[in-house]
PDB file of C-alpha atoms in Angstrom:
ATOM      1  CA  MET A   1     -17.398 -50.618  26.058  1.00  0.00           C
ATOM      2  CA  PRO A   2     -20.651 -48.652  25.817  1.00  0.00           C
ATOM      3  CA  PRO A   3     -20.797 -45.817  23.251  1.00  0.00           C
ATOM      4  CA  HIS A   4     -20.741 -43.093  25.879  1.00  0.00           C
ATOM      5  CA  ARG A   5     -17.510 -44.315  27.121  1.00  0.00           C
ATOM      6  CA  LEU A   6     -15.525 -44.114  23.795  1.00  0.00           C
ATOM      7  CA  PRO A   7     -12.571 -41.780  23.844  1.00  0.00           C
ATOM      8  CA  LEU A   8     -13.222 -38.502  22.149  1.00  0.00           C
ATOM      9  CA  TYR A   9      -9.818 -38.466  20.453  1.00  0.00           C
ATOM     10  CA  HIS A  10      -8.358 -41.226  18.517  1.00  0.00           C
ATOM     11  CA  ARG A  11      -4.568 -41.044  18.843  1.00  0.00           C
ATOM     12  CA  GLN A  12      -2.596 -41.453  15.665  1.00  0.00           C
ATOM     13  CA  ARG A  13       0.233 -43.680  15.333  1.00  0.00           C
ATOM     14  CA  PRO A  14       3.698 -42.071  15.856  1.00  0.00           C
ATOM     15  CA  VAL A  15       4.676 -42.719  12.162  1.00  0.00           C
ATOM     16  CA  VAL A  16       1.624 -40.910  10.828  1.00  0.00           C
ATOM     17  CA  ARG A  17       2.196 -37.988  13.223  1.00  0.00           C
ATOM     18  CA  CYS A  18       5.845 -37.676  12.140  1.00  0.00           C
ATOM     19  CA  VAL A  19       4.886 -37.857   8.351  1.00  0.00           C
ATOM     20  CA  ASN A  20       2.124 -35.140   8.984  1.00  0.00           C
ATOM     21  CA  PHE A  21       4.733 -32.867  10.775  1.00  0.00           C
ATOM     22  CA  LEU A  22       7.299 -33.326   8.032  1.00  0.00           C
ATOM     23  CA  CYS A  23       4.712 -32.466   5.315  1.00  0.00           C
ATOM     24  CA  ALA A  24       3.662 -29.342   7.181  1.00  0.00           C
ATOM     25  CA  VAL A  25       7.333 -28.234   7.623  1.00  0.00           C
ATOM     26  CA  LEU A  26       8.043 -28.899   3.925  1.00  0.00           C
ATOM     27  CA  LEU A  27       4.983 -26.979   2.732  1.00  0.00           C
ATOM     28  CA  THR A  28       5.922 -24.084   5.017  1.00  0.00           C
ATOM     29  CA  LEU A  29       9.416 -24.057   3.586  1.00  0.00           C
ATOM     30  CA  VAL A  30       8.084 -24.139  -0.018  1.00  0.00           C
ATOM     31  CA  LEU A  31       5.750 -21.285   0.772  1.00  0.00           C
ATOM     32  CA  ILE A  32       8.572 -19.060   2.245  1.00  0.00           C
ATOM     33  CA  ALA A  33      10.785 -19.846  -0.641  1.00  0.00           C
ATOM     34  CA  GLY A  34       8.052 -18.904  -2.989  1.00  0.00           C
ATOM     35  CA  ILE A  35       7.444 -15.547  -1.249  1.00  0.00           C
ATOM     36  CA  ILE A  36      11.272 -14.824  -1.369  1.00  0.00           C
ATOM     37  CA  LEU A  37      11.515 -15.756  -5.010  1.00  0.00           C
ATOM     38  CA  PHE A  38       8.438 -13.555  -5.842  1.00  0.00           C
ATOM     39  CA  VAL A  39       9.957 -10.583  -4.083  1.00  0.00           C
ATOM     40  CA  LEU A  40      13.282 -11.080  -5.882  1.00  0.00           C
ATOM     41  CA  TRP A  41      11.536 -11.481  -9.200  1.00  0.00           C
ATOM     42  CA  LEU A  42       9.608  -8.209  -8.585  1.00  0.00           C
ATOM     43  CA  SER A  43      12.751  -6.285  -7.723  1.00  0.00           C
ATOM     44  CA  LEU A  44      15.004  -7.711 -10.480  1.00  0.00           C
ATOM     45  CA  ARG A  45      12.664  -8.228 -13.515  1.00  0.00           C
ATOM     46  CA  PRO A  46      13.882  -6.110 -16.370  1.00  0.00           C
ATOM     47  CA  HIS A  47      11.589  -3.310 -17.523  1.00  0.00           C
ATOM     48  CA  ARG A  48      11.474  -2.387 -21.146  1.00  0.00           C
ATOM     49  CA  PRO A  49      13.543   0.594 -22.192  1.00  0.00           C
ATOM     50  CA  ARG A  50      11.579   3.651 -23.074  1.00  0.00           C
ATOM     51  CA  PHE A  51      11.978   5.363 -26.465  1.00  0.00           C
ATOM     52  CA  TYR A  52      10.675   8.752 -27.436  1.00  0.00           C
ATOM     53  CA  LEU A  53      10.970  10.662 -30.684  1.00  0.00           C
ATOM     54  CA  THR A  54      12.178  14.095 -30.082  1.00  0.00           C
ATOM     55  CA  ASP A  55      12.829  15.251 -33.820  1.00  0.00           C
ATOM     56  CA  PHE A  56      12.101  13.875 -37.289  1.00  0.00           C
ATOM     57  CA  SER A  57      12.627  15.789 -40.534  1.00  0.00           C
ATOM     58  CA  ILE A  58      13.240  15.408 -44.310  1.00  0.00           C
ATOM     59  CA  PRO A  59      14.718  18.715 -45.284  1.00  0.00           C
ATOM     60  CA  THR A  60      14.218  19.981 -48.815  1.00  0.00           C
ATOM     61  CA  ALA A  61      11.362  17.478 -49.482  1.00  0.00           C
ATOM     62  CA  ASN A  62       9.210  18.779 -52.367  1.00  0.00           C
ATOM     63  CA  ARG A  63       6.279  17.735 -54.427  1.00  0.00           C
ATOM     64  CA  GLN A  64       8.146  17.506 -57.852  1.00  0.00           C
ATOM     65  CA  SER A  65      11.271  15.308 -57.330  1.00  0.00           C
ATOM     66  CA  GLY A  66      10.217  12.782 -54.635  1.00  0.00           C
ATOM     67  CA  LEU A  67      12.194  11.623 -51.741  1.00  0.00           C
ATOM     68  CA  ALA A  68      14.940   9.609 -53.424  1.00  0.00           C
ATOM     69  CA  ASN A  69      18.436  10.447 -52.202  1.00  0.00           C
ATOM     70  CA  LEU A  70      17.193  12.922 -49.646  1.00  0.00           C
ATOM     71  CA  PRO A  71      18.481  12.831 -46.019  1.00  0.00           C
ATOM     72  CA  VAL A  72      16.013  11.545 -43.350  1.00  0.00           C
ATOM     73  CA  ARG A  73      17.033  12.949 -39.968  1.00  0.00           C
ATOM     74  CA  PHE A  74      15.720  11.941 -36.600  1.00  0.00           C
ATOM     75  CA  ALA A  75      16.526  12.086 -32.901  1.00  0.00           C
ATOM     76  CA  VAL A  76      15.279   9.555 -30.455  1.00  0.00           C
ATOM     77  CA  GLY A  77      15.736   9.584 -26.687  1.00  0.00           C
ATOM     78  CA  GLU A  78      16.119   6.175 -24.912  1.00  0.00           C
ATOM     79  CA  HIS A  79      15.652   5.773 -21.214  1.00  0.00           C
ATOM     80  CA  ASN A  80      16.613   2.691 -19.182  1.00  0.00           C
ATOM     81  CA  PRO A  81      14.075   2.589 -16.153  1.00  0.00           C
ATOM     82  CA  ASN A  82      15.855  -0.278 -14.378  1.00  0.00           C
ATOM     83  CA  GLN A  83      17.698   0.352 -11.047  1.00  0.00           C
ATOM     84  CA  LYS A  84      20.092  -2.536 -11.092  1.00  0.00           C
ATOM     85  CA  ILE A  85      19.970  -3.787 -14.706  1.00  0.00           C
ATOM     86  CA  GLY A  86      22.173  -2.351 -17.437  1.00  0.00           C
ATOM     87  CA  ILE A  87      21.327  -3.067 -21.134  1.00  0.00           C
ATOM     88  CA  TYR A  88      23.753  -3.981 -23.973  1.00  0.00           C
ATOM     89  CA  TYR A  89      22.617  -3.036 -27.362  1.00  0.00           C
ATOM     90  CA  GLU A  90      23.824  -4.583 -30.548  1.00  0.00           C
ATOM     91  CA  GLU A  91      23.936  -2.417 -33.720  1.00  0.00           C
ATOM     92  CA  ILE A  92      20.706  -0.420 -34.042  1.00  0.00           C
ATOM     93  CA  VAL A  93      19.094  -0.465 -37.433  1.00  0.00           C
ATOM     94  CA  ALA A  94      16.431   2.168 -38.339  1.00  0.00           C
ATOM     95  CA  SER A  95      13.609   1.702 -40.933  1.00  0.00           C
ATOM     96  CA  VAL A  96      11.275   4.507 -41.953  1.00  0.00           C
ATOM     97  CA  TYR A  97       7.984   3.604 -43.606  1.00  0.00           C
ATOM     98  CA  TYR A  98       5.279   5.635 -45.349  1.00  0.00           C
ATOM     99  CA  GLY A  99       2.180   3.361 -45.025  1.00  0.00           C
ATOM    100  CA  ASP A 100       3.623  -0.015 -45.917  1.00  0.00           C
ATOM    101  CA  GLN A 101       6.328   1.353 -48.283  1.00  0.00           C
ATOM    102  CA  LEU A 102       9.911   1.382 -46.993  1.00  0.00           C
ATOM    103  CA  VAL A 103      11.359   4.900 -47.414  1.00  0.00           C
ATOM    104  CA  ALA A 104      14.757   4.415 -45.823  1.00  0.00           C
ATOM    105  CA  LYS A 105      16.794   1.840 -43.931  1.00  0.00           C
ATOM    106  CA  GLY A 106      20.213   1.587 -42.445  1.00  0.00           C
ATOM    107  CA  PRO A 107      22.369   1.353 -39.333  1.00  0.00           C
ATOM    108  CA  VAL A 108      22.215   4.364 -37.043  1.00  0.00           C
ATOM    109  CA  MET A 109      24.273   3.380 -33.952  1.00  0.00           C
ATOM    110  CA  GLN A 110      27.088   0.983 -33.143  1.00  0.00           C
ATOM    111  CA  PRO A 111      26.887  -1.398 -30.236  1.00  0.00           C
ATOM    112  CA  PHE A 112      26.915   0.243 -26.789  1.00  0.00           C
ATOM    113  CA  TYR A 113      26.099  -0.291 -23.142  1.00  0.00           C
ATOM    114  CA  GLN A 114      23.595   1.776 -21.192  1.00  0.00           C
ATOM    115  CA  ALA A 115      23.906   1.916 -17.459  1.00  0.00           C
ATOM    116  CA  PRO A 116      20.949   1.521 -15.094  1.00  0.00           C
ATOM    117  CA  LYS A 117      18.722   4.645 -14.890  1.00  0.00           C
ATOM    118  CA  GLY A 118      20.627   6.005 -17.911  1.00  0.00           C
ATOM    119  CA  ASP A 119      19.483   8.174 -20.771  1.00  0.00           C
ATOM    120  CA  THR A 120      21.007   7.888 -24.316  1.00  0.00           C
ATOM    121  CA  PRO A 121      20.293  10.096 -27.285  1.00  0.00           C
ATOM    122  CA  LEU A 122      20.008   8.435 -30.726  1.00  0.00           C
ATOM    123  CA  LEU A 123      20.750  10.697 -33.618  1.00  0.00           C
ATOM    124  CA  GLY A 124      20.166   9.084 -36.991  1.00  0.00           C
ATOM    125  CA  GLN A 125      20.477  10.106 -40.622  1.00  0.00           C
ATOM    126  CA  LEU A 126      19.386   7.866 -43.489  1.00  0.00           C
ATOM    127  CA  THR A 127      19.125   8.323 -47.261  1.00  0.00           C
ATOM    128  CA  ALA A 128      15.648   7.966 -48.577  1.00  0.00           C
ATOM    129  CA  THR A 129      14.865   5.595 -51.473  1.00  0.00           C
ATOM    130  CA  GLY A 130      11.330   6.599 -52.262  1.00  0.00           C
ATOM    131  CA  PRO A 131       8.558   7.311 -52.896  1.00  0.00           C
ATOM    132  CA  THR A 132       9.298   8.837 -56.219  1.00  0.00           C
ATOM    133  CA  PRO A 133       6.815  10.646 -58.480  1.00  0.00           C
ATOM    134  CA  THR A 134       6.351   7.366 -60.490  1.00  0.00           C
ATOM    135  CA  ASP A 135       5.165   5.412 -57.388  1.00  0.00           C
ATOM    136  CA  PRO A 136       1.444   4.741 -56.898  1.00  0.00           C
ATOM    137  CA  ALA A 137       1.631   6.163 -53.414  1.00  0.00           C
ATOM    138  CA  TRP A 138       3.152   9.373 -54.607  1.00  0.00           C
ATOM    139  CA  GLY A 139      -0.188  11.219 -55.175  1.00  0.00           C
ATOM    140  CA  ARG A 140      -1.283  10.622 -51.621  1.00  0.00           C
ATOM    141  CA  PHE A 141       2.164  11.502 -50.198  1.00  0.00           C
ATOM    142  CA  SER A 142       2.348  14.667 -52.226  1.00  0.00           C
ATOM    143  CA  GLY A 143      -1.159  15.752 -50.992  1.00  0.00           C
ATOM    144  CA  GLU A 144      -0.151  15.182 -47.369  1.00  0.00           C
ATOM    145  CA  LEU A 145       3.181  16.969 -47.987  1.00  0.00           C
ATOM    146  CA  SER A 146       1.356  20.073 -49.346  1.00  0.00           C
ATOM    147  CA  ALA A 147      -1.038  19.942 -46.315  1.00  0.00           C
ATOM    148  CA  GLY A 148       2.069  20.147 -44.021  1.00  0.00           C
ATOM    149  CA  THR A 149       1.709  16.798 -42.265  1.00  0.00           C
ATOM    150  CA  VAL A 150       2.910  13.406 -43.453  1.00  0.00           C
ATOM    151  CA  ALA A 151       2.398  10.311 -41.298  1.00  0.00           C
ATOM    152  CA  MET A 152       5.513   8.172 -41.225  1.00  0.00           C
ATOM    153  CA  ARG A 153       6.763   5.321 -39.079  1.00  0.00           C
ATOM    154  CA  LEU A 154      10.140   4.895 -37.519  1.00  0.00           C
ATOM    155  CA  LEU A 155      11.131   1.443 -36.485  1.00  0.00           C
ATOM    156  CA  LEU A 156      14.304   0.694 -34.499  1.00  0.00           C
ATOM    157  CA  THR A 157      15.531  -2.852 -34.240  1.00  0.00           C
ATOM    158  CA  SER A 158      18.382  -4.294 -32.178  1.00  0.00           C
ATOM    159  CA  THR A 159      19.271  -7.294 -30.154  1.00  0.00           C
ATOM    160  CA  VAL A 160      19.654  -6.565 -26.467  1.00  0.00           C
ATOM    161  CA  GLN A 161      21.233  -8.241 -23.411  1.00  0.00           C
ATOM    162  CA  PHE A 162      20.520  -7.459 -19.810  1.00  0.00           C
ATOM    163  CA  LYS A 163      23.379  -7.102 -17.251  1.00  0.00           C
ATOM    164  CA  VAL A 164      22.153  -7.811 -13.700  1.00  0.00           C
ATOM    165  CA  LYS A 165      24.067  -6.738 -10.626  1.00  0.00           C
ATOM    166  CA  ILE A 166      22.843  -8.203  -7.332  1.00  0.00           C
ATOM    167  CA  CYS A 167      24.298  -6.927  -3.904  1.00  0.00           C
ATOM    168  CA  GLY A 168      27.987  -6.498  -4.943  1.00  0.00           C
ATOM    169  CA  THR A 169      28.305  -9.844  -6.721  1.00  0.00           C
ATOM    170  CA  PRO A 170      29.935  -9.997 -10.097  1.00  0.00           C
ATOM    171  CA  SER A 171      27.507  -8.931 -12.803  1.00  0.00           C
ATOM    172  CA  THR A 172      25.919 -11.586 -14.935  1.00  0.00           C
ATOM    173  CA  THR A 173      24.534 -11.176 -18.541  1.00  0.00           C
ATOM    174  CA  THR A 174      21.346 -12.845 -19.741  1.00  0.00           C
TER     175      THR A 174
END
């Protein structure tokens, strides 16, 4: 047959066409499942709880006796921004630092559950262990105290579990 008479389209064998069709269907299903999983992940992924310090004080702190045995009081607000995810908190332990020096540490709240979109106040009181006038950091601390502003760091630690509720199904904890 001369070259101008060749067919323009070469028909594939039925087996090859069937395999191509099955691959296209499989890839389409994988793409649709991926989109559905992505949307579910976006709607159900847990957001971190938000903490904000509302009050912090060490009453009766003075420059002569140090902080040992003085109460350290604080109030922290906690907000769960999730719409369908509750949070279980284990015991919350607070640590107060002045620079790198531990000033006070102890448990401030027993285990509790926080509902979705919930707010929980955390009121804590610890007993300070330092710095004392014999500590090397006391001079700097005393100077900041007389100036009226002392930079301290409050660290809250706890183990959390998320409780997910999906469309009326029994809740699951992860």
